[in-house]
XYZ file of C-alpha atoms in Angstrom:
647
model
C 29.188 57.072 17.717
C 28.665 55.813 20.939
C 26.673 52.993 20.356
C 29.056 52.114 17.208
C 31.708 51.870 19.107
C 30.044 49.400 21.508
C 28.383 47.265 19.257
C 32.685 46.883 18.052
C 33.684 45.963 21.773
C 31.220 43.692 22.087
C 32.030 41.671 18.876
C 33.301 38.531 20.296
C 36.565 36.934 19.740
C 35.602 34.331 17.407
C 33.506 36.516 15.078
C 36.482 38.711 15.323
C 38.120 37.150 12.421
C 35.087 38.291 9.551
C 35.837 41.906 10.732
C 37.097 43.785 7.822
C 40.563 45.519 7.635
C 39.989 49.466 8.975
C 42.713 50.400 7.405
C 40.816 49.930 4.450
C 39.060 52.910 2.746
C 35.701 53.189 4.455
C 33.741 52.414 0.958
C 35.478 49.214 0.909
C 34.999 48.528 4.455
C 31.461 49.431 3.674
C 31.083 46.869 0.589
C 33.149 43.944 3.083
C 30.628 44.587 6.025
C 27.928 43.801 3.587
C 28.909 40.934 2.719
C 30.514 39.524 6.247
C 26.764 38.664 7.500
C 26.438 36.082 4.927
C 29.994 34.275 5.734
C 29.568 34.285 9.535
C 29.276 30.172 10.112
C 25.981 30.229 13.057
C 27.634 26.303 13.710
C 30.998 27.922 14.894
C 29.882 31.276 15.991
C 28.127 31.669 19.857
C 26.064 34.303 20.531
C 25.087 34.521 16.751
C 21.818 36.707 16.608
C 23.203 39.433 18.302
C 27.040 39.191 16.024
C 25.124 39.601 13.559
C 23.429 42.660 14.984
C 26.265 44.171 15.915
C 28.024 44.074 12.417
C 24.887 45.521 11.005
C 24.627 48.392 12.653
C 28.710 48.998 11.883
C 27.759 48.461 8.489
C 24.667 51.109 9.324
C 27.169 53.668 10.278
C 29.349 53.655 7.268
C 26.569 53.749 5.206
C 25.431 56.890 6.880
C 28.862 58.209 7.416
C 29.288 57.780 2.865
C 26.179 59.171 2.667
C 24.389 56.055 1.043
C 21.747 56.412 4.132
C 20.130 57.297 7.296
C 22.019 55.087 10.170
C 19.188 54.061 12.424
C 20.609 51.174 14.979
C 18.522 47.816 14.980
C 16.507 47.620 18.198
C 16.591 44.732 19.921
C 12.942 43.894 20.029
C 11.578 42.056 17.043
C 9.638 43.718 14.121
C 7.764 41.533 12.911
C 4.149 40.854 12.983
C 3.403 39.070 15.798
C 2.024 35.577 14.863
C -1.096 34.186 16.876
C -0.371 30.756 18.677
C -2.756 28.315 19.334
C -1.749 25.435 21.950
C -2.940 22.114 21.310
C -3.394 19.134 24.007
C -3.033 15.463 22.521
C -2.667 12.220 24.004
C 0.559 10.425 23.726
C 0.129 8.617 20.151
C 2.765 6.496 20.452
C 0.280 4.343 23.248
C 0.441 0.874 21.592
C -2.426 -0.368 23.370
C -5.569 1.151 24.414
C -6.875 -1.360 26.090
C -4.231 -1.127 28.919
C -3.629 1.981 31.081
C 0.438 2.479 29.889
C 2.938 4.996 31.240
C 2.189 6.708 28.252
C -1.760 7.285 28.552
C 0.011 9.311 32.067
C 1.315 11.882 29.563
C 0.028 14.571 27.030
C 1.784 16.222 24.043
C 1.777 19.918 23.765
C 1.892 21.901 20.160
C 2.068 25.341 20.188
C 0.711 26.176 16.205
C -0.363 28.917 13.888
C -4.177 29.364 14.297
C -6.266 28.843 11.443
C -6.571 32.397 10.324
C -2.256 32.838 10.395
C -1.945 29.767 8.798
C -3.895 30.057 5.588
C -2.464 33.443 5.201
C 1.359 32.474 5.711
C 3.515 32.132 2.421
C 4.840 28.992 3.022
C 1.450 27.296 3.554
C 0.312 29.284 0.445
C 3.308 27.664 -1.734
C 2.075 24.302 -1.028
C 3.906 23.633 2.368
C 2.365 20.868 5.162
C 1.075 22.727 7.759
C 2.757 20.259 10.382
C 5.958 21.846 8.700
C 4.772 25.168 10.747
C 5.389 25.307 14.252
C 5.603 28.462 16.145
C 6.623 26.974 19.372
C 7.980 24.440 21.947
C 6.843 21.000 21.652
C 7.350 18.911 24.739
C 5.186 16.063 26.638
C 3.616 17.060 29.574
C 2.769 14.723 32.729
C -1.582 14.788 33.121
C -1.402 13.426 37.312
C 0.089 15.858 39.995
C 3.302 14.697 41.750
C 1.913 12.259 44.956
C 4.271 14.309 47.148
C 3.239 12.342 50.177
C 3.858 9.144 48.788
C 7.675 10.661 48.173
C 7.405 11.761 44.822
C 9.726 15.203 43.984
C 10.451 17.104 41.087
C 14.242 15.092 41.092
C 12.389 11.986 41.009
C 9.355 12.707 38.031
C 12.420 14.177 36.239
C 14.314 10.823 36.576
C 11.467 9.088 35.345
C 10.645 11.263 32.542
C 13.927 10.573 30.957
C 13.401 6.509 30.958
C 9.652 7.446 29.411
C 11.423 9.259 26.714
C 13.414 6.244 25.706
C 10.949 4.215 25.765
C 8.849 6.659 23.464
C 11.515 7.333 21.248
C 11.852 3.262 20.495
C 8.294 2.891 20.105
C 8.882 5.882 17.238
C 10.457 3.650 15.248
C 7.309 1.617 14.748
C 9.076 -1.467 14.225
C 7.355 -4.608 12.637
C 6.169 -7.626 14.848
C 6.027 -5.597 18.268
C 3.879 -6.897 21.225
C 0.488 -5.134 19.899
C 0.401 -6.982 16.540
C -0.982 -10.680 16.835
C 1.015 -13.380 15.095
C -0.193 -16.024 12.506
C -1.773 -18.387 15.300
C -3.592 -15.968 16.755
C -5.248 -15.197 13.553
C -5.899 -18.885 12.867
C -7.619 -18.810 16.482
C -10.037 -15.586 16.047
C -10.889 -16.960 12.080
C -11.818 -20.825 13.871
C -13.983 -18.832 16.435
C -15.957 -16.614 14.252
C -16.728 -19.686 11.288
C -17.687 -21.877 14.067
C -19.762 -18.931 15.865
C -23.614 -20.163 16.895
C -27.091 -18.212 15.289
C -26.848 -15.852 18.375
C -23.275 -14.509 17.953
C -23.647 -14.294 14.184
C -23.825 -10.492 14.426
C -20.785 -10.176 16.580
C -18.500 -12.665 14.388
C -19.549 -10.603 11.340
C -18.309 -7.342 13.293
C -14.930 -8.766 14.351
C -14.242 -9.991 11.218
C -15.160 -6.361 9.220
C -13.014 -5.013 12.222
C -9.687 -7.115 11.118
C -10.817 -6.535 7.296
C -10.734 -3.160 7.362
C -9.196 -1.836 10.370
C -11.339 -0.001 11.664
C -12.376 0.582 15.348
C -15.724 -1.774 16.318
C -17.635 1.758 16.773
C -16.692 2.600 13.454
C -17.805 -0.836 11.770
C -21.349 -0.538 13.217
C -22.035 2.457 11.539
C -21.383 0.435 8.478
C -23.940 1.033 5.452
C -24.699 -1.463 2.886
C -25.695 -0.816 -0.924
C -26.605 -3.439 -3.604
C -24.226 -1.480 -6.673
C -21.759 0.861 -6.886
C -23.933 3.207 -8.519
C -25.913 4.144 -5.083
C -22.896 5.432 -3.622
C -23.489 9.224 -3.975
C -22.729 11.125 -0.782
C -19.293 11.630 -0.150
C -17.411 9.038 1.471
C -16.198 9.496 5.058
C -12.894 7.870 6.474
C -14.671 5.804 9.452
C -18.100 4.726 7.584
C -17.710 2.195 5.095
C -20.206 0.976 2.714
C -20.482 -2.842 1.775
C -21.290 -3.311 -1.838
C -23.051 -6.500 -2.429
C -22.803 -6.939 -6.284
C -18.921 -6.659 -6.197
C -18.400 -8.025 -2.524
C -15.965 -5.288 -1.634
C -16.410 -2.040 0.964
C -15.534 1.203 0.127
C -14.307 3.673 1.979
C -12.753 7.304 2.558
C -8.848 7.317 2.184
C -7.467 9.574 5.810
C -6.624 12.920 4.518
C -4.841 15.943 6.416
C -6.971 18.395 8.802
C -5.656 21.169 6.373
C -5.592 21.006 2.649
C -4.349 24.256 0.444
C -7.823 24.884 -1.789
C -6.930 24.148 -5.379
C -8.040 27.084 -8.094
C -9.823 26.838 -10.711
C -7.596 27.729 -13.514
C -4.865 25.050 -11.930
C -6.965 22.182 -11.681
C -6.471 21.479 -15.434
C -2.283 21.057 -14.410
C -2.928 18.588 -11.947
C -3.209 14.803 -11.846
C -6.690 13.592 -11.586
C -7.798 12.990 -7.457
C -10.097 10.728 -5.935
C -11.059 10.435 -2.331
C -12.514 6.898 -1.947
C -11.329 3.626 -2.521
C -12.879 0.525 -3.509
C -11.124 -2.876 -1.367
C -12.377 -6.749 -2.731
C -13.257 -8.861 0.349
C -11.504 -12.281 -0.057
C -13.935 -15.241 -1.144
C -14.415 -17.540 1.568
C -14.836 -14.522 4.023
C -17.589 -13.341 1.934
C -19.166 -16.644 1.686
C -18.878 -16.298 5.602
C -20.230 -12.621 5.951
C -22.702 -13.003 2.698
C -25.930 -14.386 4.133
C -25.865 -11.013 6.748
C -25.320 -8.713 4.549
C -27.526 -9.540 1.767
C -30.377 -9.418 4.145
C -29.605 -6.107 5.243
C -29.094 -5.184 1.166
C -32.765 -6.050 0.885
C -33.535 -2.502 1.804
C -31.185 -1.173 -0.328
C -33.062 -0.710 -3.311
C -32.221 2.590 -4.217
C -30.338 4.178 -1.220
C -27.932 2.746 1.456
C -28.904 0.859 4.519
C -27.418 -0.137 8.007
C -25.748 -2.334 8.244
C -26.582 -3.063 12.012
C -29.575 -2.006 13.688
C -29.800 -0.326 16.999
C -30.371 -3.474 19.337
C -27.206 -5.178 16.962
C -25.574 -2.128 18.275
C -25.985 -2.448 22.180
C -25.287 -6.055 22.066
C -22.448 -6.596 20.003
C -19.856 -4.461 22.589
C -20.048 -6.673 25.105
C -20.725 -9.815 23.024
C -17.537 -9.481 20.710
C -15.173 -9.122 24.565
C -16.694 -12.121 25.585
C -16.123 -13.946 22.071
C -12.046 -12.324 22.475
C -12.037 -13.738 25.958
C -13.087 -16.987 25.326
C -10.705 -17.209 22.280
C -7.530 -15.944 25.398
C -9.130 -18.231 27.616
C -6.267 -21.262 28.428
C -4.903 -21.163 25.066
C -2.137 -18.428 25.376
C -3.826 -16.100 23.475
C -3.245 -11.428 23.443
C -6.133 -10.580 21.270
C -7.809 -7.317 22.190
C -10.393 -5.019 19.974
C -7.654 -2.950 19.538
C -4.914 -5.466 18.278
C -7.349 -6.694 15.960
C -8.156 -3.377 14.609
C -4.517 -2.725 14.257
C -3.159 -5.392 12.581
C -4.091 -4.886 9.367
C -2.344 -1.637 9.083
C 0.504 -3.572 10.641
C 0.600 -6.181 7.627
C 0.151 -3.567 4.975
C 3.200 -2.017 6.477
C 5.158 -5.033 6.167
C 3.714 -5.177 2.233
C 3.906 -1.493 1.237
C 7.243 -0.733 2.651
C 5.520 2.394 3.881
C 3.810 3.657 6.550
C 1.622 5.886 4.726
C 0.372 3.465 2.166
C -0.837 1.510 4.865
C -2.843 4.085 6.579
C -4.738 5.221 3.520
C -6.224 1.881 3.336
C -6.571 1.354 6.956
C -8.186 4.668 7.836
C -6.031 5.433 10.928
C -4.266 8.800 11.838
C -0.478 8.782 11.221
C 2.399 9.414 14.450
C 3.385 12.495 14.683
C 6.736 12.022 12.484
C 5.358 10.860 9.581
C 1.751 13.128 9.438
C 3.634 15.779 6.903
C 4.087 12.966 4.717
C 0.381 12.355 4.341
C 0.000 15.993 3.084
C 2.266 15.310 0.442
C 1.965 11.570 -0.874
C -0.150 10.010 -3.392
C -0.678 6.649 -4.995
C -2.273 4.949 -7.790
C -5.391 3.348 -6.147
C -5.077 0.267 -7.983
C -1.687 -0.174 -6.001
C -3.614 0.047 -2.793
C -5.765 -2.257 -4.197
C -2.794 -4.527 -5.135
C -1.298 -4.730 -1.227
C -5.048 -5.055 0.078
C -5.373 -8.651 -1.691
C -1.992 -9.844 -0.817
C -2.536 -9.323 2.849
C -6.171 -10.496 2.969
C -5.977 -13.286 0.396
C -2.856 -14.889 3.413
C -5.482 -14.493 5.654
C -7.734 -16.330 3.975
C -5.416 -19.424 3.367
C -4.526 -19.054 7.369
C -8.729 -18.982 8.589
C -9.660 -21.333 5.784
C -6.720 -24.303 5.768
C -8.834 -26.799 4.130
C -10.538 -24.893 1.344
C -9.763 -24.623 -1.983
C -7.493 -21.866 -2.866
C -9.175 -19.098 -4.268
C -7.481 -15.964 -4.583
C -9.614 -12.648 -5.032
C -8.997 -9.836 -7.198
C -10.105 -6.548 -8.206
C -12.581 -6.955 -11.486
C -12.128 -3.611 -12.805
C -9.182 -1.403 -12.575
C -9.355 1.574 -10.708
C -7.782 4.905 -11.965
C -6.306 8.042 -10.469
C -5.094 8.893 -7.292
C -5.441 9.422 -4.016
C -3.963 11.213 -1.079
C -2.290 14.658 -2.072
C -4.800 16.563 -4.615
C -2.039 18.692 -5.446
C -0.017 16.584 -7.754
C 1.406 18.709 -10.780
C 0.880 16.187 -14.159
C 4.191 15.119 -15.450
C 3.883 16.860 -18.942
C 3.208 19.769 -17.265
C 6.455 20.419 -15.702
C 8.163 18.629 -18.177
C 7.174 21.044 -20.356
C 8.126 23.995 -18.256
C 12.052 22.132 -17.764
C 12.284 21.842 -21.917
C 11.060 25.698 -21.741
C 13.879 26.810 -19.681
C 16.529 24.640 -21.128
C 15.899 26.075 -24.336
C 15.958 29.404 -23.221
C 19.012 28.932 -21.601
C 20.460 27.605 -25.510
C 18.879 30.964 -26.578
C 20.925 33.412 -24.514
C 24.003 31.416 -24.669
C 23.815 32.428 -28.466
C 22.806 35.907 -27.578
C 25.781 36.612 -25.482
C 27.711 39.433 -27.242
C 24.731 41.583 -27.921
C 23.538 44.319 -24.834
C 22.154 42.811 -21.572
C 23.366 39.218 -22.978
C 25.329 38.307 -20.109
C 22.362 38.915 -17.204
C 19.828 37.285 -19.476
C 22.403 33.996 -20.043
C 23.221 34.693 -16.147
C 19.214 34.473 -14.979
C 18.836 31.688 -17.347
C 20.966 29.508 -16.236
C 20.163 30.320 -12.946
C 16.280 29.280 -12.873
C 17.218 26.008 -15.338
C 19.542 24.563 -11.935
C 16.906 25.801 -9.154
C 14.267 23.632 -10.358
C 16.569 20.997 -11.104
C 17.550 21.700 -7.509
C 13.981 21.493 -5.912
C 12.847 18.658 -8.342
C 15.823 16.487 -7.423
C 16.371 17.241 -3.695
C 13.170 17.969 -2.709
C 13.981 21.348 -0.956
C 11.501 23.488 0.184
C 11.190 27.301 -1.051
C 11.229 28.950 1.949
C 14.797 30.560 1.987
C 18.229 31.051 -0.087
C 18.126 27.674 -1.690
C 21.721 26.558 -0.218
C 23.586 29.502 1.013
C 27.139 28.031 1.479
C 29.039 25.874 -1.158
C 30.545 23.563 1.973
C 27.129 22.413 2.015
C 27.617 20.313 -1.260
C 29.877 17.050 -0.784
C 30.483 16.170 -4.606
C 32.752 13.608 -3.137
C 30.350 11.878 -1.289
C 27.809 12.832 -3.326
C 25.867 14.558 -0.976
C 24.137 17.927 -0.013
C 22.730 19.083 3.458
C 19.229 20.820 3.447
C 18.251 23.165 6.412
C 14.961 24.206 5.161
C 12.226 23.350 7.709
C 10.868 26.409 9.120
C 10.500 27.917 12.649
C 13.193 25.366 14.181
C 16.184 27.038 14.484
C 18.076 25.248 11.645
C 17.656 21.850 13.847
C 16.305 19.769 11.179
C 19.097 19.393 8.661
C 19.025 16.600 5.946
C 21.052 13.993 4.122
C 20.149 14.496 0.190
C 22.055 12.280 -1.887
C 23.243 14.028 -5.584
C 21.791 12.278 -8.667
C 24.804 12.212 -11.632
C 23.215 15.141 -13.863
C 22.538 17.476 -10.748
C 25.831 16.670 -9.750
C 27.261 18.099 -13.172
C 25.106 21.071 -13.477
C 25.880 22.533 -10.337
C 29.689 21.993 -11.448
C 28.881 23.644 -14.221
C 27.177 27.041 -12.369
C 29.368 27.264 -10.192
C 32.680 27.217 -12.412
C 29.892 30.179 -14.251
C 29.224 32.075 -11.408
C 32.459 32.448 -10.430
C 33.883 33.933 -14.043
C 30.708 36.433 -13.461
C 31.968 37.689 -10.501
C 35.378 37.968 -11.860
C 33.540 39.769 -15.153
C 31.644 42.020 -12.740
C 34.417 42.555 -10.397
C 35.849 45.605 -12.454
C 32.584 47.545 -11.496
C 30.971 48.369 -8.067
C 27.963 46.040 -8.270
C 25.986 45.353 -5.409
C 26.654 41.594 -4.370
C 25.375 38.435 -2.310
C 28.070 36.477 -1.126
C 25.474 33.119 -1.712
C 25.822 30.207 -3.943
C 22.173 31.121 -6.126
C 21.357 34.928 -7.414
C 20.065 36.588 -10.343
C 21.471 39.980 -12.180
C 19.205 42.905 -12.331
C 19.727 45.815 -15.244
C 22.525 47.424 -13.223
C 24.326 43.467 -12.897
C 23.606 43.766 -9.483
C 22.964 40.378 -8.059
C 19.913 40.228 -6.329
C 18.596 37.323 -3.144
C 17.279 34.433 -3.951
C 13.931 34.428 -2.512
C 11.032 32.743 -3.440
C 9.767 36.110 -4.224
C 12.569 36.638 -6.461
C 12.079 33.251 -7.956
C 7.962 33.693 -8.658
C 9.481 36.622 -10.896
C 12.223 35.061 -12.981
C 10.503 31.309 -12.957
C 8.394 32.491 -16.481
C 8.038 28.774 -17.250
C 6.938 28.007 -14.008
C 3.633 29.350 -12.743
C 2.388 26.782 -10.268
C 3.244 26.918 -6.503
C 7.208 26.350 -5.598
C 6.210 23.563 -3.121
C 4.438 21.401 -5.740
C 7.409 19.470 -6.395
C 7.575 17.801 -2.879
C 3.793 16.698 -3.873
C 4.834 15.326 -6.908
C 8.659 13.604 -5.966
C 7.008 11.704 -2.643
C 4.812 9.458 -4.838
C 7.661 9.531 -7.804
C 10.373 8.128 -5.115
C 7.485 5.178 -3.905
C 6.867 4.151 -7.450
C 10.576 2.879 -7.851
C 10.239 1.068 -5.105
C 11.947 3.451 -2.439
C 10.846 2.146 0.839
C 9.120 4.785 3.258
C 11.781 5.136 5.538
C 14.286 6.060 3.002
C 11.847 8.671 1.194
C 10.878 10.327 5.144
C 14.826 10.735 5.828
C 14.651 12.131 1.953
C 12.025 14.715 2.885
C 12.738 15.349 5.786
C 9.441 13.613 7.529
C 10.484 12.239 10.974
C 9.585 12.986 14.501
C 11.026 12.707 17.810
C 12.832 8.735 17.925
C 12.643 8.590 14.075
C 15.472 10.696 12.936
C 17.221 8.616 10.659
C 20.784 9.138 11.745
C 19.723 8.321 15.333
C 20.441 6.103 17.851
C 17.592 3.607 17.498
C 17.881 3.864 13.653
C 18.576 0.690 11.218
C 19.485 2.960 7.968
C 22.306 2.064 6.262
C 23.406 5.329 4.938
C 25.371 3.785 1.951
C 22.260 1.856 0.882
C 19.981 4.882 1.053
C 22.558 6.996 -1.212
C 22.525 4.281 -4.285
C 18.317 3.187 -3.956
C 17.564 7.098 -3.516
C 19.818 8.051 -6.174
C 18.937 5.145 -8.343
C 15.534 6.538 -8.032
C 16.199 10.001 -8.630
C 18.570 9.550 -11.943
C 15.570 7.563 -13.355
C 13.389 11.083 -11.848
C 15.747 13.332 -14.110
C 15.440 10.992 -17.184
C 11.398 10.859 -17.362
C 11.212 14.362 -16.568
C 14.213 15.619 -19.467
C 16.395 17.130 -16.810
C 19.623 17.287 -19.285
C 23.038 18.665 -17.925
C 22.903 22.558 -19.752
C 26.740 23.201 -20.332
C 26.300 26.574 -22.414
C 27.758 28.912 -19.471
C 29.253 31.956 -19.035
């Protein structure tokens, strides 16, 4: 009684209001407290982990007291398994410039994740989540040099100094076109004169610069460069930084970047998946290969029926220090800022500026992603012929700008290249189309069968499954919780919904969904149903969830939805409940969504990138028509009709 009575003095006053009425009998008390956990708003409510607890255990005690169970008061140490952390050191990747020792290179980020073990073994990352989506702990920069106290420096001071860094970091986030790394259109006209006018004895080093800005890769990475006369001798698996230059087809293939962890793919579910390639093949532009040709095919010469390097090891000790001299010569009194790594860099740079998106760009170019955007890369994929597509815009506008007075030739893929690339778990679209018809039928089923015994739970469940996956197909929400717990969530006004479903944050990484016109109308529709249901089921004590989504057991009581609960009602759907952000990431890009609008749509953004922040350009209007342009043109390919037969 004691500790009853405690946990009611210590209620606070603003949770004071969801306490029942005790002059109530204590079975209705009983069946209020149950459902008061669910109402309490954690925005308006301080203190809200422990409120909670304490109108628990009151709800403990009347359950003992009416005999419906044991009260045993919640201790106030978790009881859960305790997860094993792993911390992570990384440099700062928002560094623009290797080549120059920045404020940034000073600092270090620290991750504190799931080891490897946890993480293949936790059910989100099992249901298709990103791993980045995962994090178990603080994530903060940390300063690598000690504080020069006898120079002056103090804890007030590094503090001070720490907060301009974090501006500065949080801009550089944004990864805005045209900043100081990138080199402009002269400067390309200057390192394209150098290298066609190079002598006999810089030959080597002019053909490695100009793989370098072809294919963005680091100058360490381009002299481990392999050459092969066909296609056909390309049979070990491709790697991200070692291309191969094909001779017959004067193109390079390559590796597309891939996460560190990748959810293994059964056997009996690779037959529902779109068809996944790991390599793609890039034309070099004409001229350049004209340039680069008389190299290469004397290295191809012992290619005859394997691969061969491209450099040899004295190319390899020379051509370091011979390509800085050839980029200091080109600086040298003619206002030049080329570096090995601008050069590198800039193609992913003007395939960002083509694409629209971030990730497209570094598929082709090879490089690691920020730390916003690196969940996106788990889940995107695109046509490689598209890739192919941006490649020979960009390259074929460098080719006019190195080669002025040549003829215009313009270079394009001979053969078209199918599949995909980037996530290998991409559901095929008559798969899950056929799975929505499944459950829209059954739905016209049970609406018939509604007078007979058990009609009203089976018309009730139907329903029920037939608007979650038009919830998670449309909105892109992750099955990790109650699939939108509170009705204020939904803005049919503005047409909007906010998602909280990002895991181990704290509910800090809420986002904007716009509502497509048939989602819009179904959820109408369920909830004008599950509202006469309750009414219906209000004459009997059934066991209830004061949430937006639940199901009706035998005994009509309703029942969480969990994604538990929804692997055993989803009959149609057999695949992993986080397949459909695999699926709607590439889907959004092939309308022509730009990247940032489908990362504030997903919810991929790190620190500086949020897209209702300070340093960002969205236009929120603009991203509610293009996204839901996109998505009502989602709904119509994949025969997401409004249901009306309801309850």
């Amino acid at each position: 009684m004691d500790s009853v009575w405690r946990s009611v003095r210590l209620i606070s006053p603003a949770a004071l209001e969801y306490l029942p009425d005790l002059q109530q009998s204590p079975r209705r008390i009983h069946r209020q407290l149950e459902s008061v956990v669910q109402k309490i708003d954690s925005r308006k409510i301080p203190d809200y982990s422990n409120q909670v607890s304490r109108f628990h255990n009151l709800r403990l005690f009347f359950e003992s007291f009416l005999r419906l169970g044991e009260y045993t008061p919640r201790s106030g140490k978790r009881s859960h398994k305790e997860v094993q952390v792993e911390v992570s050191f990384d440099r700062d990747k928002f560094d623009p410039e290797a080549d120059v020792d920045s404020v940034a290179a000073k600092n270090r980020l620290v991750t504190h994740k799931r080891s490897r073990a946890e993480l293949h073994n936790a059910e989100h990352y099992i249901h298709g989540n990103a791993p980045e989506e995962l994090i178990d702990g603080p994530q903060f920069f940390q300063s690598v040099e000690p504080l020069e106290i006898n120079r002056g420096a103090s804890l007030a001071s590094a503090a001070r100094q720490q907060i301009g860094r974090n501006v500065n970091r949080r801009r550089a986030a944004q990864l805005l076109p045209g900043r100081w790394e990138v080199l402009n259109d002269s400067e390309v006209k200057k390192l394209g004169a150098r290298l066609v006018k190079a002598p006999e004895n810089e030959f080597a080093s002019s053909v490695a610069l100009m793989l370098v800005l072809l294919t963005g890769r680091e100058l360490k990475d381009v002299l481990t460069f392999r050459v092969v006369r066909q296609r056909d001798q390309l049979r070990n698996k491709r790697s991200v930084a070692k291309a191969f230059l094909v001779t017959d087809s004067a193109e390079w293939v390559a590796g597309v970047v891939r996460p560190s962890e990748r959810k293994t793919v059964t056997d009996k579910r690779k037959s529902h998946l779109q068809r996944h390639h790991e390599d793609v093949c890039l034309p070099i532009p004409q001229h350049i290969w004209d340039l680069i040709s008389p190299w290469v095919q004397t290295r191809a010469r012992g290619a005859k029926t394997a691969s061969a390097e491209l450099f040899t090891e004295n190319d390899k000790r020379e051509i370091p220090d011979q390509a800085q001299a050839m980029i200091s010569s080109i600086n040298r009194g003619r206002a030049a800022r080329l570096t090995l790594f601008r050069i590198a860099y800039h193609l992913t740079e003007e395939l960002h500026r083509e694409t629209g998106d971030l990730i497209e760009a570094l598929l082709i170019s090879g490089r690691e992603p920020p730390t916003g955007p690196s969940a996106a890369l788990y889940y995107h994929y695109v046509n490689r012929q598209r890739l192919v597509d941006y490649y020979v815009a960009v390259t074929n506008r460098w080719q006019q700008l190195i080669f002025p007075d040549a003829p215009v030739v313009f270079r394009q893929g001979e053969f078209g290249l199918d599949g995909v690339v980037g996530s290998d778990l991409v559901i095929k679209t008559n798969v899950i189309r056929s799975a929505i018809r499944g459950l829209r039928e059954q739905c016209q089923y049970d609406y018939e069968r509604l007078g007979v015994q058990g009609g009203l739970r089976d018309l009730h469940n139907s329903l029920t499954n037939y608007t979650l996956l038009m919830l998670l197909w449309l909105t892109g929400y992750r099955a990790v919780q109650d699939p939108v717990a509170r009705v204020t969530d939904f803005n049919f006004h503005r047409g909007t919904l906010i998602i909280t479903d990002k895991t181990s944050d704290g509910n800090g990484h809420s986002r904007l969904v716009p509502l497509c016109r048939p989602l819009q109308e179904q959820l109408r529709i369920y909830l004008a149903h599950t509202e006469r249901v309750r009414q219906r089921l209000a004459i009997i004590e059934h066991r209830n969830h004061p949430t937006l989504f639940f199901y009706l057991d035998e005994d009509l009581n309703e029942l969480q939805v969990r994604p538990k609960s929804m692997e055993e009602h989803l009959w149609a759907y057999t695949m992993p409940l986080n397949l459909n952000r695999h699926w709607l990431r590439g889907a959004l890009r092939q309308r022509g969504v730009c990247g940032s609008y489908v990362n504030a749509f997903m919810g991929h953004w790190g620190a500086g990138q949020e897209p209702w922040g300070k340093f960002s350009s969205i236009d929120p209007l603009d991203y509610r028509e293009t996204v839901c342009e996109a998505l009502d043109s989602i709904a119509t390919e994949l025969g997401f009709d409004v249901v009306t037969e309801s309850y």
